[in-house]
C-alpha atoms as one frame of an Amber mdcrd trajectory, in Angstrom:
protein
  -0.091  -0.030  -0.483   1.731   3.271  -1.498   0.500   5.778   1.657   1.016
   3.206   4.389   4.352   2.719   3.123   5.344   5.858   2.792   3.812   7.344
   6.224   5.937   4.036   7.671   9.322   5.327   5.734   8.163   8.769   7.511
   8.238   7.361  11.152  11.290   5.403  10.533  13.163   8.085   9.657  11.820
  10.483  12.216  12.711   7.910  15.013  16.389   7.703  13.318  19.347   9.430
  15.031  20.026  12.256  13.259  16.571  12.399  11.330  14.563  14.075  13.566
  11.468  15.639  11.653   9.653  17.981  13.207   5.549  16.362  13.433   4.654
  19.101  11.163   6.717  18.240   8.629   5.769  14.442   9.156   2.057  15.447
   8.926   2.483  17.323   5.792   4.220  15.096   4.326   1.489  12.219   5.252
  -1.150  14.425   4.116   0.289  15.181   0.632   0.923  11.866   0.265  -2.767
  11.366   0.172  -2.913  12.725  -3.247  -3.411  10.419  -5.904  -3.783   7.628
  -3.448  -6.952   8.652  -1.653  -9.229   9.236  -4.828 -12.728   8.352  -3.585
 -15.096  10.253  -0.958 -16.387   7.395   1.325 -18.024   7.764   4.610 -19.500
   4.490   4.902 -19.760   2.998   7.987 -17.055   0.236   8.726 -15.638  -2.158
  11.010 -12.212  -0.942  12.013  -9.285  -2.583  13.898  -8.245  -0.225  17.203
  -6.106   1.269  17.655  -4.572   2.478  14.416  -7.614   1.465  12.628  -8.487
   2.712   9.178 -10.725   2.181   5.875  -9.182   1.282   2.497  -6.427   3.790
   1.598  -8.235   4.923  -1.598 -11.064   6.024   0.138 -12.322   8.295   3.078
 -13.825  11.600   3.998 -12.554  14.637   5.126 -11.233  13.530   8.457  -9.598
  10.691   7.371  -7.258  12.838   5.526  -6.538  14.756   9.459  -6.309  11.539
  11.233  -3.738   9.645   8.986  -1.869  12.690   8.862  -1.682  13.061  12.383
  -0.945   9.235  13.033   2.184   9.626  11.103   3.218  12.196  13.164   2.837
  10.081  16.399  -0.786  10.986  17.219  -3.540   8.224  16.637  -6.896  10.335
  16.874  -8.880   7.063  16.902  -7.430   6.322  20.226  -7.337   9.709  21.549
 -11.022  10.288  20.658 -11.973   7.001  21.887 -10.360   7.279  25.273 -11.823
  10.788  25.781 -15.037  10.027  24.844 -14.743   7.028  27.226 -14.087   9.292
  30.361 -16.021  12.408  29.315 -18.759  11.215  26.849 -21.291  13.818  28.251
 -18.575  16.638  26.735 -19.028  15.549  23.320 -21.897  16.646  20.735 -25.034
  14.321  21.150 -25.716  14.344  17.315 -26.090  11.149  16.247 -28.521   9.324
  18.921 -25.528   7.108  20.443 -26.091   6.078  24.160 -21.579   5.278  24.427
 -18.667   5.833  22.371 -18.019   3.970  19.150 -14.060   3.719  18.066 -15.181
   2.817  14.437 -17.113   6.245  13.715 -16.509   8.686  16.621 -13.014   9.998
  15.251 -14.220  10.074  11.926 -17.057  12.900  12.732 -15.834  16.691  12.133
 -17.691  17.899  15.483 -16.085  15.436  17.701 -12.557  16.046  16.600 -13.366
  19.808  16.922 -14.473  18.941  20.735 -10.997  16.988  21.066  -9.176  19.565
  19.826 -10.663  22.001  21.867 -10.228  19.978  24.667  -6.581  19.309  24.210
  -6.101  22.890  24.274  -5.500  23.271  20.685  -7.922  25.684  19.686  -7.035
  29.192  18.387  -9.739  31.850  17.443 -11.033  31.333  13.538 -11.043  34.250
  11.507 -10.385  35.375   7.979  -7.047  36.801   8.342  -4.470  34.525   6.128
  -1.478  35.624   8.189  -3.244  33.810  11.168  -2.824  30.380   9.951  -0.127
  28.369   9.757   1.119  25.281   8.104  -0.394  21.838   9.411  -2.885  23.955
  11.633  -6.130  22.204  10.999  -9.315  24.243  10.119 -13.215  23.525   9.946
 -16.028  24.698   8.454 -19.418  25.002   8.242 -20.553  24.444   4.797 -23.381
  26.496   2.874 -25.551  23.404   3.437 -24.764  23.131   7.126 -22.738  20.002
   7.178 -19.109  20.132   8.784 -15.895  20.096   6.942 -11.927  20.136   8.122
  -8.673  20.053   6.496  -5.146  20.619   6.743  -3.243  24.133   6.196  -0.453
  23.282   3.392   2.968  24.932   3.418   2.104  25.853  -0.198   0.406  29.145
  -0.988  -2.172  30.402  -3.395  -0.858  31.597  -7.096  -1.544  35.243  -5.914
   0.240  33.962  -2.641  -1.892  35.611  -0.784  -3.262  32.419   1.027  -2.092
  28.717   1.985  -3.850  26.075   0.517  -5.480  23.346   2.213  -5.031  19.486
   2.110  -8.741  17.940   2.090 -11.417  15.616   0.839 -14.513  17.178  -0.047
 -15.671  14.845  -2.933 -12.935  14.077  -5.139 -10.444  12.178  -2.632  -7.449
  14.284  -0.943  -6.540  17.346  -2.900  -4.375  20.080  -2.358  -6.983  23.213
  -2.924  -7.419  27.143  -2.689 -10.403  26.649  -0.264  -9.533  28.309   3.164
 -11.917  31.119   2.717 -14.399  29.309   0.398 -16.238  28.719   3.667 -16.621
  30.004   6.993 -13.986  29.271   9.274 -15.308  28.040  12.289 -12.362  25.926
  14.285  -8.792  26.886  13.952  -6.545  24.448  15.658  -2.687  24.034  15.980
  -1.663  20.634  17.703   2.037  21.127  16.942   4.315  23.667  17.318   7.080
  24.106  14.814   9.630  22.270  15.695   8.581  20.441  18.613  10.410  17.393
  19.810   7.670  15.090  20.964   4.324  14.953  19.098   2.917  12.672  21.843
   3.767  14.950  24.454   2.229  17.848  22.355  -1.576  16.234  23.100  -0.810
  15.555  26.475
């Protein structure tokens, strides 16, 4: 599997002496590696292994872009969200009629990721000033139809240089596009500080 192989290589390089990659770089590389590999939008419910579970890498939804990229950088959102929901279930959105956490799907829902990022102390004020967004930031939106969406701020810029691009999947697989302000940002999160030595500690 091309993406999984690259993700493992990135982790191996990050762990090797003299090859310490900042987690932001590892996350961005893993997100970019999904382009051309994750080519379908598929939000169907699936039984996943736990922890480290994933849907087939040729498909997924917007949250899977974030989950895969952050997992490569050392944070398994499937596990982190599930553990936090088990301990603090009432603090998470009661949208889906569930009475207990479900490790197959909870981390694949934008409102749950927004809640976990906020509870983890990663939230910043969302806004429409491009200078406030850094590569590796996570942004969430509400689309005109009310549906939530989420993506990763890229280290690449728009053609006019005014805005960072976004790595996301909104229907045609993982893409890198100029959509930061295509919709109104409602969530802005920074799970990694530039040059952080330990991605695991960053989430604690």
